[in-house]
């Protein structure tokens, strides 16, 4: 069995606060040149001229990166964020638990009104300016909270000349892990995206960022590999792998070519220790630029959608079908109302080509379809029963992740709580639940029959009693204290009536999907 301490890990290259100071110690290496005996009868040598001897680099390598760095570094920024987080809870009772100490620690983590104590957590990352008026590219995880979804409370951008700006979020895309920020600046230094499709393995690469919060740091290396997918990554991953040093805090920073163009956005590292081991990953510009362009134009990203669940062709699957293992992907299921079903795609089909592009480990079906214009009619070549067939599908727009997961839509936390339905704030405070009326759209997303009535849970406060009782986003609250409710206001009124009657708990009847409903007692906050 392999010791867990030796396992390598994929880490995003962001940096949370609280890391101890890093002290780098230079270790000089001394080399003594061997003595060389002059041959006999050698003429006297000319007097040596004082001055340094310049070593020439290998052919094709730059003498120095200094001029390029001086031009690019002003456009690379440091990003710091803050958010309020709840202080960690205590261990449960167990053998040897000291009751007095446990109670003291519990009091320390409660405010006078019994609310949990929170603290301000900070994190650090990198980004780069892409326009003179202050648009900035970074990673989505740099500006996301600990749950990976909610935004942090504040985002501060620091330029290389130490000017600081408060940034606002224009848009973000969790699927690609990209985000676009905006600061109010003028005539700012900026850089441009290059064409990563022309990048080759072995090309020079320069990374600039904010590792470990040290400030602007430049590292150089080569492109180690292209079209890399990483464990735990997404369906659209086509990372550039580089040995230019990337560490925690480099997230969101640029990877440059020798022309000074951005060929990648540094995002993750592969490491057994949490530090650089020469295996870093950057989102290629061929993927990043279209996403950023859409975020800049509309604040969100639209992708093509085919409506299939696919699996990679493992050696066993390929062998059983008599097909090569490195070509195509097999259809595990077909969405009943999706474009693939309308085109005639069936479960068990092996998709080998879409829109003229071969489906392979380097170019997945998801990647091809996501980057195909919505509304396009494209040929799809499949192998079914050993025969090659060509079908035609019309690419539709990919639904939101909430829709695909059968959950209600949740507004981005960049939006204020404006426009809440009446009673929503009261329900949020009393139950720890954000409630919405059950609209036809939500009903369709959750695939609920018309017979189910109630209010839908859009968000659950993780520190609430409702969370402890197991309530989840997407649950339907049919009744409160056996009174049917159809709006957040009716739910809030029922809770208020219980409080007026001196009760500190309300009885909810909760329906989850198409499973039988159940009663849940929830304490009122």
PDB file of C-alpha atoms in Angstrom, residues 239-394:
ATOM      1  CA  UNK A 239      -4.319  22.594 -20.371  1.00  0.00           C
ATOM      2  CA  UNK A 240      -0.857  23.684 -21.407  1.00  0.00           C
ATOM      3  CA  UNK A 241       1.646  21.935 -19.146  1.00  0.00           C
ATOM      4  CA  UNK A 242       4.799  23.891 -18.309  1.00  0.00           C
ATOM      5  CA  UNK A 243       7.857  23.548 -16.098  1.00  0.00           C
ATOM      6  CA  UNK A 244       8.024  27.318 -15.522  1.00  0.00           C
ATOM      7  CA  UNK A 245       7.668  27.508 -11.730  1.00  0.00           C
ATOM      8  CA  UNK A 246       4.021  27.952 -10.699  1.00  0.00           C
ATOM      9  CA  UNK A 247       3.062  27.976  -7.025  1.00  0.00           C
ATOM     10  CA  UNK A 248       0.109  28.850  -4.818  1.00  0.00           C
ATOM     11  CA  UNK A 249      -0.736  32.485  -5.507  1.00  0.00           C
ATOM     12  CA  UNK A 250       0.137  32.233  -9.209  1.00  0.00           C
ATOM     13  CA  UNK A 251      -3.512  31.408 -10.038  1.00  0.00           C
ATOM     14  CA  UNK A 252      -4.942  33.740 -12.644  1.00  0.00           C
ATOM     15  CA  UNK A 253      -1.573  35.033 -13.793  1.00  0.00           C
ATOM     16  CA  UNK A 254      -0.439  34.942 -17.426  1.00  0.00           C
ATOM     17  CA  UNK A 255       1.810  32.498 -19.255  1.00  0.00           C
ATOM     18  CA  UNK A 256       3.634  34.357 -22.043  1.00  0.00           C
ATOM     19  CA  UNK A 257       5.455  33.351 -25.188  1.00  0.00           C
ATOM     20  CA  UNK A 258       8.636  35.134 -26.276  1.00  0.00           C
ATOM     21  CA  UNK A 259       6.605  37.617 -28.317  1.00  0.00           C
ATOM     22  CA  UNK A 260       4.940  38.839 -25.145  1.00  0.00           C
ATOM     23  CA  UNK A 261       1.536  37.356 -25.984  1.00  0.00           C
ATOM     24  CA  UNK A 262      -0.576  35.558 -23.379  1.00  0.00           C
ATOM     25  CA  UNK A 263      -0.771  31.910 -24.389  1.00  0.00           C
ATOM     26  CA  UNK A 264      -2.278  30.664 -21.119  1.00  0.00           C
ATOM     27  CA  UNK A 265      -3.818  31.499 -17.736  1.00  0.00           C
ATOM     28  CA  UNK A 266      -1.922  29.758 -14.923  1.00  0.00           C
ATOM     29  CA  UNK A 267      -4.416  27.691 -12.945  1.00  0.00           C
ATOM     30  CA  UNK A 268      -3.200  24.503 -11.248  1.00  0.00           C
ATOM     31  CA  UNK A 269      -0.154  22.544 -10.161  1.00  0.00           C
ATOM     32  CA  UNK A 270       0.567  18.843  -9.741  1.00  0.00           C
ATOM     33  CA  UNK A 271       2.494  18.392  -6.523  1.00  0.00           C
ATOM     34  CA  UNK A 272       3.102  15.930  -3.677  1.00  0.00           C
ATOM     35  CA  UNK A 273       4.074  18.797  -1.372  1.00  0.00           C
ATOM     36  CA  UNK A 274       1.896  21.757  -2.334  1.00  0.00           C
ATOM     37  CA  UNK A 275       4.844  23.515  -3.984  1.00  0.00           C
ATOM     38  CA  UNK A 276       6.314  23.623  -7.463  1.00  0.00           C
ATOM     39  CA  UNK A 277       7.782  20.391  -8.825  1.00  0.00           C
ATOM     40  CA  UNK A 278       7.935  21.536 -12.426  1.00  0.00           C
ATOM     41  CA  UNK A 279       4.440  20.426 -13.414  1.00  0.00           C
ATOM     42  CA  UNK A 280       2.099  23.408 -13.796  1.00  0.00           C
ATOM     43  CA  UNK A 281      -1.029  23.874 -15.894  1.00  0.00           C
ATOM     44  CA  UNK A 282      -2.403  26.868 -17.764  1.00  0.00           C
ATOM     45  CA  UNK A 283      -5.737  27.348 -19.574  1.00  0.00           C
ATOM     46  CA  UNK A 284      -4.729  27.915 -23.230  1.00  0.00           C
ATOM     47  CA  UNK A 285      -5.640  31.211 -24.842  1.00  0.00           C
ATOM     48  CA  UNK A 286      -7.572  29.395 -27.597  1.00  0.00           C
ATOM     49  CA  UNK A 287     -10.051  28.402 -24.865  1.00  0.00           C
ATOM     50  CA  UNK A 288      -9.711  31.436 -22.574  1.00  0.00           C
ATOM     51  CA  UNK A 289     -10.144  34.251 -25.094  1.00  0.00           C
ATOM     52  CA  UNK A 290     -13.620  33.247 -26.386  1.00  0.00           C
ATOM     53  CA  UNK A 291     -14.826  32.843 -22.791  1.00  0.00           C
ATOM     54  CA  UNK A 292     -13.462  36.246 -21.768  1.00  0.00           C
ATOM     55  CA  UNK A 293     -14.933  37.871 -24.892  1.00  0.00           C
ATOM     56  CA  UNK A 294     -18.384  36.522 -23.983  1.00  0.00           C
ATOM     57  CA  UNK A 295     -18.057  37.605 -20.352  1.00  0.00           C
ATOM     58  CA  UNK A 296     -17.064  41.083 -21.475  1.00  0.00           C
ATOM     59  CA  UNK A 297     -19.993  41.321 -23.891  1.00  0.00           C
ATOM     60  CA  UNK A 298     -22.820  39.734 -21.867  1.00  0.00           C
ATOM     61  CA  UNK A 299     -21.484  38.750 -18.424  1.00  0.00           C
ATOM     62  CA  UNK A 300     -22.074  35.049 -19.069  1.00  0.00           C
ATOM     63  CA  UNK A 301     -20.962  32.234 -21.363  1.00  0.00           C
ATOM     64  CA  UNK A 302     -23.090  30.289 -23.847  1.00  0.00           C
ATOM     65  CA  UNK A 303     -21.963  26.841 -25.003  1.00  0.00           C
ATOM     66  CA  UNK A 304     -23.189  24.349 -27.535  1.00  0.00           C
ATOM     67  CA  UNK A 305     -25.153  21.330 -26.285  1.00  0.00           C
ATOM     68  CA  UNK A 306     -25.859  17.912 -27.780  1.00  0.00           C
ATOM     69  CA  UNK A 307     -27.674  16.183 -24.918  1.00  0.00           C
ATOM     70  CA  UNK A 308     -25.617  13.037 -24.361  1.00  0.00           C
ATOM     71  CA  UNK A 309     -23.677  11.497 -21.501  1.00  0.00           C
ATOM     72  CA  UNK A 310     -20.417  10.087 -22.824  1.00  0.00           C
ATOM     73  CA  UNK A 311     -17.622   7.809 -21.601  1.00  0.00           C
ATOM     74  CA  UNK A 312     -14.022   7.521 -22.700  1.00  0.00           C
ATOM     75  CA  UNK A 313     -13.063   4.501 -24.760  1.00  0.00           C
ATOM     76  CA  UNK A 314     -11.181   2.347 -22.287  1.00  0.00           C
ATOM     77  CA  UNK A 315      -9.055  -0.514 -23.655  1.00  0.00           C
ATOM     78  CA  UNK A 316     -11.671  -3.014 -22.450  1.00  0.00           C
ATOM     79  CA  UNK A 317     -14.588  -1.179 -24.115  1.00  0.00           C
ATOM     80  CA  UNK A 318     -12.642  -0.647 -27.329  1.00  0.00           C
ATOM     81  CA  UNK A 319     -11.545  -4.297 -27.426  1.00  0.00           C
ATOM     82  CA  UNK A 320     -15.102  -5.529 -26.915  1.00  0.00           C
ATOM     83  CA  UNK A 321     -16.241  -3.403 -29.886  1.00  0.00           C
ATOM     84  CA  UNK A 322     -13.206  -4.173 -32.038  1.00  0.00           C
ATOM     85  CA  UNK A 323     -12.270  -0.478 -32.225  1.00  0.00           C
ATOM     86  CA  UNK A 324      -9.092   1.530 -31.526  1.00  0.00           C
ATOM     87  CA  UNK A 325      -8.891   2.691 -27.909  1.00  0.00           C
ATOM     88  CA  UNK A 326      -7.683   6.207 -28.748  1.00  0.00           C
ATOM     89  CA  UNK A 327     -10.518   7.219 -31.062  1.00  0.00           C
ATOM     90  CA  UNK A 328     -14.100   8.176 -30.291  1.00  0.00           C
ATOM     91  CA  UNK A 329     -16.262   8.229 -27.171  1.00  0.00           C
ATOM     92  CA  UNK A 330     -19.165   5.940 -26.345  1.00  0.00           C
ATOM     93  CA  UNK A 331     -22.656   7.285 -25.611  1.00  0.00           C
ATOM     94  CA  UNK A 332     -23.796   6.184 -22.145  1.00  0.00           C
ATOM     95  CA  UNK A 333     -27.208   7.887 -22.309  1.00  0.00           C
ATOM     96  CA  UNK A 334     -29.216  10.268 -24.482  1.00  0.00           C
ATOM     97  CA  UNK A 335     -31.300  13.155 -23.123  1.00  0.00           C
ATOM     98  CA  UNK A 336     -34.928  12.516 -24.188  1.00  0.00           C
ATOM     99  CA  UNK A 337     -35.532  16.067 -25.418  1.00  0.00           C
ATOM    100  CA  UNK A 338     -32.022  16.936 -26.609  1.00  0.00           C
ATOM    101  CA  UNK A 339     -30.592  17.493 -30.102  1.00  0.00           C
ATOM    102  CA  UNK A 340     -28.835  14.105 -30.108  1.00  0.00           C
ATOM    103  CA  UNK A 341     -32.115  12.209 -29.661  1.00  0.00           C
ATOM    104  CA  UNK A 342     -33.713  14.246 -32.449  1.00  0.00           C
ATOM    105  CA  UNK A 343     -30.749  13.385 -34.700  1.00  0.00           C
ATOM    106  CA  UNK A 344     -31.100   9.649 -34.014  1.00  0.00           C
ATOM    107  CA  UNK A 345     -28.107   9.142 -31.686  1.00  0.00           C
ATOM    108  CA  UNK A 346     -28.579   6.028 -29.555  1.00  0.00           C
ATOM    109  CA  UNK A 347     -27.087   4.638 -26.359  1.00  0.00           C
ATOM    110  CA  UNK A 348     -24.028   2.541 -27.229  1.00  0.00           C
ATOM    111  CA  UNK A 349     -23.105   4.571 -30.315  1.00  0.00           C
ATOM    112  CA  UNK A 350     -19.424   5.424 -30.592  1.00  0.00           C
ATOM    113  CA  UNK A 351     -19.062   9.034 -31.740  1.00  0.00           C
ATOM    114  CA  UNK A 352     -15.905   9.327 -33.847  1.00  0.00           C
ATOM    115  CA  UNK A 353     -16.331  12.697 -35.606  1.00  0.00           C
ATOM    116  CA  UNK A 354     -18.359  15.856 -35.057  1.00  0.00           C
ATOM    117  CA  UNK A 355     -18.472  18.806 -37.460  1.00  0.00           C
ATOM    118  CA  UNK A 356     -15.512  17.368 -39.325  1.00  0.00           C
ATOM    119  CA  UNK A 357     -13.306  17.085 -36.209  1.00  0.00           C
ATOM    120  CA  UNK A 358     -12.040  13.727 -34.990  1.00  0.00           C
ATOM    121  CA  UNK A 359     -13.053  12.830 -31.431  1.00  0.00           C
ATOM    122  CA  UNK A 360      -9.930  11.796 -29.521  1.00  0.00           C
ATOM    123  CA  UNK A 361      -8.366  12.106 -26.063  1.00  0.00           C
ATOM    124  CA  UNK A 362      -6.892  15.437 -27.167  1.00  0.00           C
ATOM    125  CA  UNK A 363     -10.153  16.746 -28.632  1.00  0.00           C
ATOM    126  CA  UNK A 364     -13.136  15.469 -26.681  1.00  0.00           C
ATOM    127  CA  UNK A 365     -16.745  15.461 -27.848  1.00  0.00           C
ATOM    128  CA  UNK A 366     -17.656  17.936 -25.089  1.00  0.00           C
ATOM    129  CA  UNK A 367     -14.944  20.359 -26.191  1.00  0.00           C
ATOM    130  CA  UNK A 368     -15.974  20.237 -29.867  1.00  0.00           C
ATOM    131  CA  UNK A 369     -19.692  20.680 -29.156  1.00  0.00           C
ATOM    132  CA  UNK A 370     -19.179  23.442 -26.567  1.00  0.00           C
ATOM    133  CA  UNK A 371     -17.268  25.498 -29.123  1.00  0.00           C
ATOM    134  CA  UNK A 372     -19.712  24.911 -31.983  1.00  0.00           C
ATOM    135  CA  UNK A 373     -22.027  27.878 -32.727  1.00  0.00           C
ATOM    136  CA  UNK A 374     -25.525  27.451 -31.314  1.00  0.00           C
ATOM    137  CA  UNK A 375     -28.033  26.681 -34.060  1.00  0.00           C
ATOM    138  CA  UNK A 376     -25.456  25.048 -36.327  1.00  0.00           C
ATOM    139  CA  UNK A 377     -26.432  21.880 -38.191  1.00  0.00           C
ATOM    140  CA  UNK A 378     -23.444  19.564 -37.943  1.00  0.00           C
ATOM    141  CA  UNK A 379     -22.711  16.043 -39.170  1.00  0.00           C
ATOM    142  CA  UNK A 380     -22.061  13.439 -36.483  1.00  0.00           C
ATOM    143  CA  UNK A 381     -20.299  10.231 -37.461  1.00  0.00           C
ATOM    144  CA  UNK A 382     -21.007   7.258 -35.219  1.00  0.00           C
ATOM    145  CA  UNK A 383     -20.173   3.577 -35.249  1.00  0.00           C
ATOM    146  CA  UNK A 384     -23.188   1.394 -34.472  1.00  0.00           C
ATOM    147  CA  UNK A 385     -23.027  -2.371 -34.693  1.00  0.00           C
ATOM    148  CA  UNK A 386     -19.716  -2.158 -36.534  1.00  0.00           C
ATOM    149  CA  UNK A 387     -21.123   0.146 -39.228  1.00  0.00           C
ATOM    150  CA  UNK A 388     -20.301   3.826 -39.675  1.00  0.00           C
ATOM    151  CA  UNK A 389     -23.332   6.125 -39.878  1.00  0.00           C
ATOM    152  CA  UNK A 390     -23.590   9.886 -40.440  1.00  0.00           C
ATOM    153  CA  UNK A 391     -26.322  11.738 -38.564  1.00  0.00           C
ATOM    154  CA  UNK A 392     -27.136  15.449 -38.543  1.00  0.00           C
ATOM    155  CA  UNK A 393     -27.842  17.377 -35.331  1.00  0.00           C
ATOM    156  CA  UNK A 394     -28.758  20.990 -34.629  1.00  0.00           C
TER     157      UNK A 394
END
